[in-house]
Each structure stands twice: as C-alpha cells, then as structure tokens.
Coordinates of C-alpha atoms (C1' of nucleotides) in Angstrom, one line a residue:
Chain A
M12 CA -0.1 0.0 0.0
R13 CA 1.7 3.1 -1.1
V14 CA 0.4 6.2 1.0
V15 CA 1.4 9.8 0.5
E16 CA 5.2 10.0 1.1
E17 CA 8.1 12.4 1.0
Q18 CA 10.0 12.0 -2.3
P19 CA 13.5 11.2 -1.6
R20 CA 15.5 14.3 -2.7
A21 CA 17.1 14.2 -6.1
R22 CA 20.8 13.6 -5.6
D23 CA 22.8 16.7 -6.2
A24 CA 26.2 17.1 -4.5
N25 CA 26.6 20.7 -5.5
A26 CA 23.1 21.8 -4.3
T27 CA 23.7 20.0 -1.0
K28 CA 27.2 21.6 -0.5
A29 CA 25.7 25.0 -1.4
R30 CA 22.9 24.5 1.1
I31 CA 25.3 23.4 3.9
L32 CA 27.5 26.4 3.1
A33 CA 24.5 28.9 3.3
A34 CA 23.3 27.4 6.5
A35 CA 26.7 27.4 8.0
K36 CA 27.3 31.2 7.0
S37 CA 24.0 32.1 8.7
E38 CA 24.8 30.0 11.9
F39 CA 28.4 31.1 12.3
A40 CA 27.4 34.7 11.7
R41 CA 24.7 34.5 14.2
L42 CA 26.5 32.6 17.0
G43 CA 30.3 32.6 16.1
L44 CA 32.4 29.6 15.7
A45 CA 32.1 28.2 19.1
G46 CA 28.3 29.1 19.5
A47 CA 27.3 27.5 16.3
R48 CA 26.0 23.9 16.3
V49 CA 26.9 21.4 13.7
D50 CA 23.6 19.6 14.1
E51 CA 21.7 22.8 13.8
I52 CA 23.6 23.8 10.5
A53 CA 22.7 20.2 9.2
M54 CA 19.0 20.8 10.0
Q55 CA 18.9 24.2 8.5
A56 CA 20.5 22.9 5.3
S57 CA 18.0 20.0 5.1
A58 CA 21.2 17.8 5.0
N59 CA 22.4 15.1 7.1
K60 CA 25.3 15.8 9.5
R61 CA 27.4 13.2 8.0
M62 CA 27.3 15.2 4.7
I63 CA 29.0 18.1 6.4
Y64 CA 31.9 16.0 7.5
H65 CA 31.9 14.3 4.0
Y66 CA 32.1 17.6 2.1
F67 CA 34.0 19.8 4.7
G68 CA 36.0 17.6 7.0
S69 CA 35.3 19.3 10.2
K70 CA 33.5 22.3 11.8
E71 CA 36.6 24.4 11.6
D72 CA 37.1 23.5 7.9
L73 CA 33.5 24.5 7.2
F74 CA 34.1 27.8 8.9
R75 CA 37.2 28.3 6.7
A76 CA 34.9 27.7 3.6
V77 CA 32.4 30.2 4.8
L78 CA 35.0 32.8 5.4
V79 CA 36.7 32.5 2.0
E80 CA 33.2 32.6 0.3
A81 CA 32.3 35.7 2.2
Y82 CA 35.5 37.5 1.2
L83 CA 35.2 36.6 -2.4
D84 CA 31.6 37.7 -2.5
I85 CA 32.4 41.3 -1.3
R86 CA 35.5 41.5 -3.5
N87 CA 33.4 40.4 -6.4
A88 CA 30.7 42.8 -5.6
E89 CA 33.4 45.7 -5.5
Q90 CA 34.8 44.8 -8.9
E91 CA 31.3 45.1 -10.4
L92 CA 31.4 48.9 -9.5
E93 CA 33.4 49.9 -12.4
L94 CA 34.7 53.0 -10.7
D95 CA 37.2 53.7 -13.4
H96 CA 34.4 55.1 -15.7
L97 CA 33.6 57.7 -13.3
P98 CA 35.4 61.1 -12.4
P99 CA 37.4 60.7 -9.2
R100 CA 35.1 62.4 -6.7
E101 CA 32.1 60.5 -7.8
A102 CA 34.0 57.2 -7.9
L103 CA 35.2 57.7 -4.3
E104 CA 31.8 58.7 -3.1
R105 CA 30.2 55.8 -4.8
L106 CA 32.8 53.3 -3.0
V107 CA 31.8 54.9 0.2
R108 CA 28.1 54.4 -0.4
F109 CA 28.6 51.0 -1.8
T110 CA 30.8 49.9 1.2
W111 CA 28.0 51.2 3.5
A112 CA 25.2 49.6 1.6
Y113 CA 27.0 46.2 1.4
Y114 CA 27.5 46.0 5.2
L115 CA 23.8 46.9 5.6
D116 CA 22.6 44.3 3.1
N117 CA 25.0 41.7 4.4
P118 CA 25.2 41.9 8.1
E119 CA 26.5 38.4 8.4
F120 CA 29.7 39.5 6.6
I121 CA 30.5 41.8 9.7
T122 CA 30.0 39.1 12.3
L123 CA 32.0 36.5 10.3
V124 CA 34.9 38.9 10.0
N125 CA 34.8 39.6 13.7
S126 CA 34.8 35.9 14.4
A127 CA 37.7 35.3 12.0
N128 CA 39.7 37.9 14.0
L129 CA 38.6 36.6 17.3
H130 CA 40.4 33.4 16.2
R131 CA 43.4 35.5 15.1
G132 CA 42.7 34.9 11.5
K133 CA 43.9 31.3 11.6
H134 CA 41.1 30.2 9.4
L135 CA 42.0 32.5 6.5
E136 CA 45.7 31.7 6.2
K137 CA 47.3 31.3 2.8
S138 CA 44.4 31.7 0.3
E139 CA 46.0 33.0 -2.7
R140 CA 42.7 33.8 -4.4
L141 CA 41.8 36.2 -1.6
R142 CA 45.1 37.9 -1.9
T143 CA 44.8 38.5 -5.6
A144 CA 41.4 39.9 -5.1
S145 CA 42.6 42.2 -2.4
R146 CA 45.5 43.5 -4.5
R147 CA 43.1 44.3 -7.3
F148 CA 40.9 46.1 -5.0
V149 CA 43.8 48.3 -3.6
S150 CA 44.8 49.0 -7.3
M151 CA 41.4 50.2 -8.1
V152 CA 41.4 52.6 -5.2
Q153 CA 44.9 53.8 -6.0
E154 CA 43.9 54.4 -9.6
I155 CA 41.0 56.7 -8.3
L156 CA 43.5 58.6 -6.2
D157 CA 46.0 59.0 -9.0
R158 CA 43.3 60.4 -11.3
G159 CA 42.1 62.7 -8.6
V160 CA 45.5 64.0 -8.0
A161 CA 46.1 64.5 -11.9
D162 CA 42.9 66.4 -12.0
D163 CA 44.1 68.6 -8.9
V164 CA 40.8 67.5 -6.9
F165 CA 42.7 65.2 -4.6
R166 CA 45.7 66.0 -2.6
P167 CA 48.7 63.8 -3.3
G168 CA 50.4 61.2 -1.1
I169 CA 47.5 59.3 0.3
D170 CA 48.1 55.7 1.1
P171 CA 45.2 53.7 -0.6
V172 CA 45.4 51.1 2.1
Q173 CA 44.9 53.5 4.8
L174 CA 42.1 55.2 3.1
N175 CA 40.4 51.7 2.3
I176 CA 40.7 50.9 6.0
T177 CA 39.2 54.2 7.0
I178 CA 36.2 53.9 4.4
A179 CA 35.6 50.4 5.9
A180 CA 36.1 51.4 9.5
I181 CA 33.5 54.4 9.7
G182 CA 30.8 52.2 8.4
Y183 CA 31.7 48.8 10.0
Y184 CA 32.2 50.1 13.5
Y185 CA 28.8 51.9 13.4
L186 CA 27.0 48.9 12.3
T187 CA 28.9 46.1 14.2
N188 CA 28.5 48.0 17.4
R189 CA 25.0 49.2 17.0
F190 CA 23.6 47.3 19.8
T191 CA 25.9 48.7 22.6
G192 CA 25.9 52.0 20.7
T193 CA 22.1 52.3 20.9
I194 CA 22.2 51.5 24.6
L195 CA 25.1 53.7 25.5
F196 CA 24.2 56.6 23.3
E197 CA 20.5 56.4 23.8
R198 CA 19.6 56.8 20.2
D199 CA 18.3 54.1 17.7
F200 CA 21.2 53.4 15.4
M201 CA 19.2 51.6 12.9
E202 CA 16.3 54.1 12.4
S203 CA 16.3 55.3 8.7
K204 CA 17.1 58.8 9.7
A205 CA 20.1 57.8 11.9
L206 CA 21.4 55.5 9.0
E207 CA 21.1 58.4 6.5
D208 CA 22.8 60.8 8.8
R209 CA 25.6 58.3 9.3
L210 CA 26.2 57.8 5.7
A211 CA 26.2 61.5 5.0
F212 CA 28.7 62.0 7.8
N213 CA 31.0 59.3 6.5
I214 CA 30.9 60.8 2.9
D215 CA 31.8 64.1 4.4
T216 CA 34.6 62.5 6.4
V217 CA 36.2 60.9 3.4
M218 CA 35.8 63.9 1.1
R219 CA 37.5 66.2 3.6
L220 CA 40.3 63.6 4.0
V221 CA 41.2 63.4 0.4
L222 CA 40.2 66.8 -1.3
A223 CA 43.0 69.1 -2.3
Chain B
M3 CA 51.9 13.5 61.3
R4 CA 51.8 16.9 59.8
V5 CA 53.8 16.9 56.4
V6 CA 54.4 19.9 54.3
E7 CA 50.9 21.2 53.3
E8 CA 49.4 23.9 51.3
Q9 CA 48.1 26.7 53.7
P10 CA 44.3 27.1 53.1
R11 CA 44.0 30.5 51.5
A12 CA 42.9 33.4 53.7
R13 CA 39.2 34.0 53.2
D14 CA 38.6 37.2 51.3
A15 CA 35.4 37.4 49.3
N16 CA 36.3 40.7 47.5
A17 CA 39.7 39.2 46.5
T18 CA 38.1 36.0 45.2
K19 CA 35.5 37.9 43.3
A20 CA 38.2 40.3 41.8
R21 CA 40.3 37.2 40.7
I22 CA 37.3 35.5 39.1
L23 CA 36.3 38.7 37.2
A24 CA 40.0 39.2 36.0
A25 CA 40.1 35.6 34.9
A26 CA 36.7 35.9 33.2
K27 CA 37.6 39.0 31.4
S28 CA 40.7 37.4 30.0
E29 CA 38.9 34.2 28.9
F30 CA 35.7 35.8 27.4
A31 CA 37.9 38.2 25.6
R32 CA 40.0 35.3 24.2
L33 CA 37.3 32.9 23.2
G34 CA 33.9 34.9 23.4
L35 CA 31.0 33.9 25.5
A36 CA 30.3 30.5 24.0
G37 CA 33.9 29.5 23.6
A38 CA 35.0 30.4 27.2
R39 CA 34.9 27.6 29.7
V40 CA 33.7 28.1 33.2
D41 CA 36.1 25.4 34.6
E42 CA 38.9 27.2 32.9
I43 CA 38.0 30.5 34.3
A44 CA 37.8 28.9 37.9
M45 CA 41.3 27.4 37.3
Q46 CA 42.8 30.7 36.1
A47 CA 41.2 32.5 39.1
S48 CA 42.6 29.9 41.5
A49 CA 39.0 29.7 42.7
N50 CA 36.5 26.8 42.9
K51 CA 33.8 26.8 40.1
R52 CA 31.2 26.7 42.9
M53 CA 32.4 30.1 43.9
I54 CA 31.6 31.5 40.3
Y55 CA 28.0 30.5 40.7
H56 CA 28.0 31.7 44.3
Y57 CA 29.2 35.2 43.5
F58 CA 27.8 35.6 39.8
G59 CA 24.8 33.2 39.4
S60 CA 25.6 31.9 35.9
K61 CA 28.1 32.1 33.1
E62 CA 25.9 34.8 31.4
D63 CA 25.7 36.9 34.5
L64 CA 29.4 36.6 34.7
F65 CA 29.8 37.9 31.3
R66 CA 27.4 40.8 32.1
A67 CA 29.6 41.7 35.1
V68 CA 32.8 41.5 32.9
L69 CA 31.2 43.9 30.3
V70 CA 29.8 46.6 32.7
E71 CA 33.4 46.6 34.3
A72 CA 35.2 46.9 31.0
Y73 CA 33.0 49.9 30.0
L74 CA 33.2 51.7 33.3
D75 CA 37.0 51.2 33.1
I76 CA 37.4 53.0 29.7
R77 CA 34.8 55.7 30.6
N78 CA 36.9 56.3 34.0
A79 CA 40.1 56.5 32.0
E80 CA 38.5 59.0 29.5
Q81 CA 37.5 61.3 32.4
E82 CA 41.0 61.4 33.7
L83 CA 42.1 63.0 30.5
E84 CA 40.9 66.4 31.6
L85 CA 40.6 67.7 28.2
D86 CA 38.7 71.0 29.2
H87 CA 42.0 72.5 30.3
L88 CA 43.5 72.3 26.9
P89 CA 42.9 74.4 23.7
P90 CA 40.3 72.6 21.5
R91 CA 42.8 71.5 18.9
E92 CA 45.1 69.9 21.4
A93 CA 42.2 68.5 23.3
L94 CA 40.8 66.6 20.3
E95 CA 44.2 65.4 19.2
R96 CA 44.7 64.2 22.8
L97 CA 41.4 62.3 22.7
V98 CA 42.3 60.6 19.4
R99 CA 45.8 59.5 20.8
F100 CA 44.2 58.3 23.9
T101 CA 41.6 56.2 22.3
W102 CA 44.1 54.6 20.1
A103 CA 46.4 54.0 23.0
Y104 CA 43.7 52.5 25.1
Y105 CA 42.7 50.0 22.5
L106 CA 46.3 49.0 22.1
D107 CA 46.9 48.7 25.9
N108 CA 43.6 46.9 26.5
P109 CA 43.0 44.6 23.5
E110 CA 40.5 42.6 25.6
F111 CA 38.2 45.6 25.5
I112 CA 37.8 45.3 21.8
T113 CA 36.9 41.6 21.7
L114 CA 34.6 42.0 24.6
V115 CA 32.7 44.7 22.9
N116 CA 32.5 42.6 19.7
S117 CA 31.1 39.7 21.7
A118 CA 28.6 41.8 23.5
N119 CA 27.4 42.9 20.1
L120 CA 27.5 39.5 18.6
H121 CA 24.8 38.7 21.2
R122 CA 22.9 41.8 20.2
G123 CA 23.8 43.8 23.3
K124 CA 21.5 41.8 25.5
H125 CA 24.1 41.5 28.3
L126 CA 24.4 45.3 28.6
E127 CA 20.7 46.3 29.0
K128 CA 19.5 48.8 31.6
S129 CA 22.7 49.9 33.4
E130 CA 22.0 53.3 34.5
R131 CA 25.8 53.9 35.6
L132 CA 26.9 53.1 32.0
R133 CA 24.4 55.6 30.5
T134 CA 25.5 58.3 32.9
A135 CA 29.2 57.7 32.1
S136 CA 28.5 57.8 28.3
R137 CA 26.5 61.0 28.7
R138 CA 29.4 62.7 30.5
F139 CA 31.7 61.5 27.8
V140 CA 29.5 62.9 24.9
S141 CA 29.2 66.3 27.0
M142 CA 33.0 66.4 27.3
V143 CA 33.4 66.2 23.5
Q144 CA 30.5 68.6 22.9
E145 CA 32.4 71.1 25.1
I146 CA 35.5 70.8 23.1
L147 CA 33.6 71.4 19.9
D148 CA 31.8 74.4 21.3
R149 CA 35.1 75.9 22.4
G150 CA 36.7 75.1 19.0
V151 CA 33.7 76.8 17.3
A152 CA 33.9 79.8 19.6
D153 CA 37.6 80.2 18.8
D154 CA 36.9 79.9 15.0
V155 CA 39.3 76.9 14.7
F156 CA 36.3 74.2 14.3
R157 CA 33.5 74.5 11.8
P158 CA 30.0 74.6 13.7
G159 CA 27.3 71.9 13.4
I160 CA 29.4 68.7 14.1
D161 CA 27.4 66.1 16.0
P162 CA 29.6 65.0 18.9
V163 CA 28.3 61.4 18.9
Q164 CA 29.1 61.1 15.2
L165 CA 32.5 62.4 15.9
N166 CA 32.9 60.0 18.8
I167 CA 31.9 57.3 16.7
T168 CA 34.4 58.0 13.9
I169 CA 37.2 58.6 16.4
A170 CA 36.6 55.2 17.9
A171 CA 36.0 53.5 14.6
I172 CA 39.2 54.4 12.8
G173 CA 41.3 52.9 15.7
Y174 CA 39.1 50.1 16.6
Y175 CA 38.6 48.7 13.1
Y176 CA 42.3 48.8 12.3
L177 CA 43.0 46.8 15.5
T178 CA 40.1 44.4 15.9
N179 CA 40.7 43.3 12.2
R180 CA 44.4 43.3 12.3
F181 CA 44.5 39.5 11.7
T182 CA 42.6 39.5 8.5
G183 CA 44.0 42.8 7.5
T184 CA 47.6 41.5 7.7
I185 CA 46.7 38.5 5.5
L186 CA 44.7 40.5 3.0
F187 CA 46.7 43.5 2.6
E188 CA 50.1 41.8 3.0
R189 CA 51.5 44.1 5.5
D190 CA 52.1 43.6 9.3
F191 CA 49.5 45.8 11.0
M192 CA 51.3 45.6 14.4
E193 CA 54.8 46.6 13.3
S194 CA 55.6 49.8 15.2
K195 CA 56.0 51.9 11.9
A196 CA 52.7 50.7 10.8
L197 CA 51.0 51.6 14.1
E198 CA 52.6 55.1 14.0
D199 CA 51.5 55.6 10.5
R200 CA 47.9 54.6 11.3
L201 CA 47.7 57.0 14.3
A202 CA 49.1 59.8 12.3
F203 CA 46.6 59.1 9.5
N204 CA 43.8 58.9 12.1
I205 CA 44.8 62.3 13.6
D206 CA 44.9 63.9 10.1
T207 CA 41.4 62.4 9.4
V208 CA 39.8 63.7 12.4
M209 CA 41.4 67.2 12.1
R210 CA 40.4 67.6 8.5
L211 CA 37.0 66.7 9.6
V212 CA 36.5 69.3 12.3
L213 CA 38.9 72.2 11.2
A214 CA 37.0 75.3 10.0
Chain C
dT4 C1' 33.4 31.2 73.7
dC5 C1' 30.5 29.6 70.8
dA6 C1' 26.6 29.9 67.4
dG7 C1' 25.6 31.5 63.2
dT8 C1' 27.0 32.8 58.9
dA9 C1' 29.9 33.3 55.0
dA10 C1' 33.8 31.3 52.3
dC11 C1' 35.1 27.3 50.2
dG12 C1' 35.6 22.7 47.9
dC13 C1' 34.6 17.8 46.2
dA14 C1' 32.3 15.0 43.4
dC15 C1' 28.6 14.5 40.7
dT16 C1' 24.6 14.8 37.1
dA17 C1' 21.9 15.6 33.2
dG18 C1' 22.2 17.2 28.9
dT19 C1' 25.1 18.4 24.9
dT20 C1' 28.3 18.2 21.2
dA21 C1' 31.8 17.1 17.5
dG22 C1' 32.7 13.4 15.0
dT23 C1' 32.0 8.2 13.5
dT24 C1' 30.2 3.6 12.2
dA25 C1' 27.8 0.8 9.4
dC26 C1' 24.6 0.8 6.3
dT27 C1' 21.1 1.8 2.3
dT28 C1' 19.9 4.1 -2.1
dC29 C1' 20.7 6.3 -6.2
dT30 C1' 23.3 7.6 -10.4
dT31 C1' 26.4 7.0 -14.2
dG32 C1' 30.0 5.5 -17.3
dC33 C1' 30.7 1.5 -20.0
Chain D
dG18 C1' 21.7 -3.3 -17.9
dC19 C1' 24.9 -3.5 -14.5
dA20 C1' 29.0 -2.8 -11.5
dA21 C1' 31.1 0.8 -8.8
dG22 C1' 31.2 4.6 -6.6
dA23 C1' 29.0 8.6 -4.9
dA24 C1' 25.1 10.6 -2.2
dG25 C1' 22.5 10.0 1.7
dT26 C1' 20.9 8.3 6.4
dA27 C1' 20.1 6.8 11.4
dA28 C1' 21.9 5.6 15.4
dC29 C1' 25.9 5.7 18.2
dT30 C1' 29.9 7.3 21.1
dA31 C1' 33.4 9.4 24.0
dA32 C1' 34.3 13.6 25.8
dC33 C1' 32.7 17.6 27.4
dT34 C1' 30.3 21.3 30.1
dA35 C1' 27.0 24.2 32.8
dG36 C1' 25.4 23.8 36.8
dT37 C1' 24.5 21.6 41.8
dG38 C1' 24.1 18.9 46.2
dC39 C1' 26.0 18.6 50.1
dG40 C1' 29.5 18.8 53.3
dT41 C1' 33.6 21.3 55.6
dT42 C1' 36.2 25.2 57.4
dA43 C1' 37.1 29.8 58.9
dC44 C1' 35.5 34.4 60.7
dT45 C1' 32.7 37.4 63.4
dG46 C1' 29.6 39.5 66.9
dA47 C1' 27.3 39.0 70.9

DNA sequence: TCAGTAACGCACTAGTTAGTTACTTCTTGC
DNA sequence: GCAAGAAGTAACTAACTAGTGCGTTACTGA
C-alpha cells in the first residue's frame, strides 16, 4: 500500500554543498564559531550531519570555507562597481556608499569577519585567491586617487590601504557596534534617519580627507 | 603526622570575586562567551567553580559583570584626561591619541565589545551607571567642539556622537581586524612603524573633519 | 566562647556536542 | 543493464560542560 510519502530528494552534490554552506554562514554569523552547532547547521541545510563531514571535513574547515566565500563575495561585488568610468570624486563617493550598503545588506559579513579575527585569522591563512582579489581592490582605489591628483581635486600622497581601512571602518564600526551603541548613546542606530545621517557624515569625512 | 601542606587561602570574598572577574575578562575576551569555559575561568582565578556560581549566578551573568566593568574602566580613563584644560585642537588630538592607546593597551576591551554585539547587546541592558558615564563623555566632546567653534578653529554643526563614533571607529577597526587585515593587505598591521602611520593618518582624518 | 554565617571545595549529574560507524539508495559510465 | 562509486541516512559514542548537592572550614559579633 503506497500512502502519501516524501519523495527522496534528487541527489545533487553541488546543491547539498551549497545548502550546507549557506546554513553554515548564517549560523556562524549569528553565534560565532564556538556558539554554532553542527547539528543545527545540518538541520537548516536540510542535510544529514554526515554530509557536512563528508564535504567539509570538520567544523573548523566548514568555517574556513564560509569565510573564504564571504570575502570573495564582497571583492566580486566591489569589482562590479566599475569605478574607473567615473570622475574621481564621484568614484570615491560611490565606493563609500557601496561599502555602507554592502554592510547593511550583508550583516553576516561583519560578524563573520569579527569571528575570524577573534580566532586571530587562523582560518584565513594562505588563500592566494583572496590575496589576488585584495590586490586588485587596492589597485582600483590607487587608480582613483591617481586620477584625482592628476585632476587637482585630490591631494597627493594618500596611502590607498589607509584610505580603504578608513572607509570600511567608519561604516563597519557603526553597524557592528549598533547594539551597545544604541544602549550607551540612547539613540536608535538603525532608524532610517540615523542611517542616512551616518552615511552623509561618512561621505563628508572621506571627502574632507582626500580633497586638495 | 603533619607533612608539608598547602596553607588554606585566607578567606577574602572581595579578592576572590576580583580574581574571578579578571580571569573571566581574559577568557571571554580570548574565546567569546560561547567559547570560554567556566572550569577554565575557575582554574585561572585559582578559585573553585562553585564560587563563580555563588558570586555571579551563571556564566551569562558573569559575562554581564565583565562587560559592565570593561565599559566603566574606559569611561573612567577618559574622564581622567581633563581635556577641558586644553585648547580645542590639542584636546581633540589628545582624545584621538588616548583612544588609540587605550585599544592598544587593552586589547581585551575590543573583543569583549565585539562579543557583546554578537549577542545583540542583551548583556548590557539597563545599566544606568553606564548611561550616565556615556552622557558625561558625550558632553565632554560637545564642550571641546563648542570651544573650538567659539575660537573659530572648528566649523560649527558637528554632531559630537558622530565624531565620537568616527574617532573610535578608525582605531578600533584597524586593531580588531588586524589579523585578516595583515593577511589580505600583506603588511604587518602591528609593526611599530605601521602603528605610528595609522595613528598619524587618524589624527589627520579627524582634524580635516573638524577644522574650519 | 560559641553559635551563626559566609567562604570554600569535592564530586557528581543531566544534557550536549563534534565526530563516526555501518549501512542503504541512487546515479552514471561502460 | 549493471558494477562501482557517490550521495545520503540513522543511530551511536566518547568527551565535554554548565550547573548543583552537600558537606567542611574559617570568621565574627554578641
């Protein structure tokens, strides 16, 4: 007698791997490496826990895979900006707006990076793909700065890495510490007016930093 | 027969509490709330685990106590700066230098704040002492800005909270993400020259932001 | 001086957790 | 059409972990 039954899922290694990775990203972002539970990741991925060990080897290696993917995602998004088609001022402002929007739209990126650094970066070692992507990103900013200096709108001698760090910092810090910030400073950090104000302040900060 | 024996420790509730709190701060900073182990904290404090539950109630309440202490510590240090005796420019530069030095000298503060925010601030709720301390800090910066505007060295209309956040951000981000930063940007973030450069860049950033 | 109380410690428990064993089921290249 | 390997599953384990029960030891105030 054949009653209504769940179909066994079509077998698809790539899809299963992707579901595990997505569930892991969400759980590691929400609870950190130590706080996340492998069983919970398996459940969220609608996969068997054994599959996690089959595809990724260990909890730490899964975390490693999540981190690499998260970094490649943001570096890819940055490349799609095509800032070299814009005048230097517009290009830089667009980069500041993009960075801010990316953190807002991908809050798990921030907590993953925090977790990676809590563990002193040991899950990110020697990934040549990441280093290449970062190099390309720094060159992109360097080029904007060079064009700005040539046009006499930016002052010379600005280190593109320091500038990058600052652009990231002024958005990242506000968002990662929004909970303690909201409590200590008695204002809602996530209210839309507050977000607007912060973005405007950040654009102003960066422009005053680079303008000739 | 009395052989050589450990003396039972003199009983001192405050000392035991303080040792537990110090050990907890170190462990929570190093491993996060989920990663820290109550047994390890007890061992590091040379205390019995039972004492932790006696004095603090639970692992989460111990974490709460560590966080409140960490915030009160930095706010107290800030108050000792006595910036109101300095001309506005010097006062602001001193604040930037202080913030940077505090993070460098108290790296556990940064990871504790990150952990507090990973848990969405729920361990920091409704501490009136902290709110009072924060208010006093914002007033301090507001006063520097006001004096600067009166002296025509600072431009008017700067929000002291936004300025505070930025001053914290540009130091905090660099240091908290120094591990991934070192890997991605292929430079040692903690080398003394790198630290100097970053501080100089940050002072420059803040000055360009506020100067008239 | 001694009873009451606070500090302290041992040994345990109930529940969890990363990782594994031993198996079945599906898919694919020949 | 079928062998072989890959995908998938359930049940298990050994180690761990927050929290506790219950007893002992040192202070302290009356």
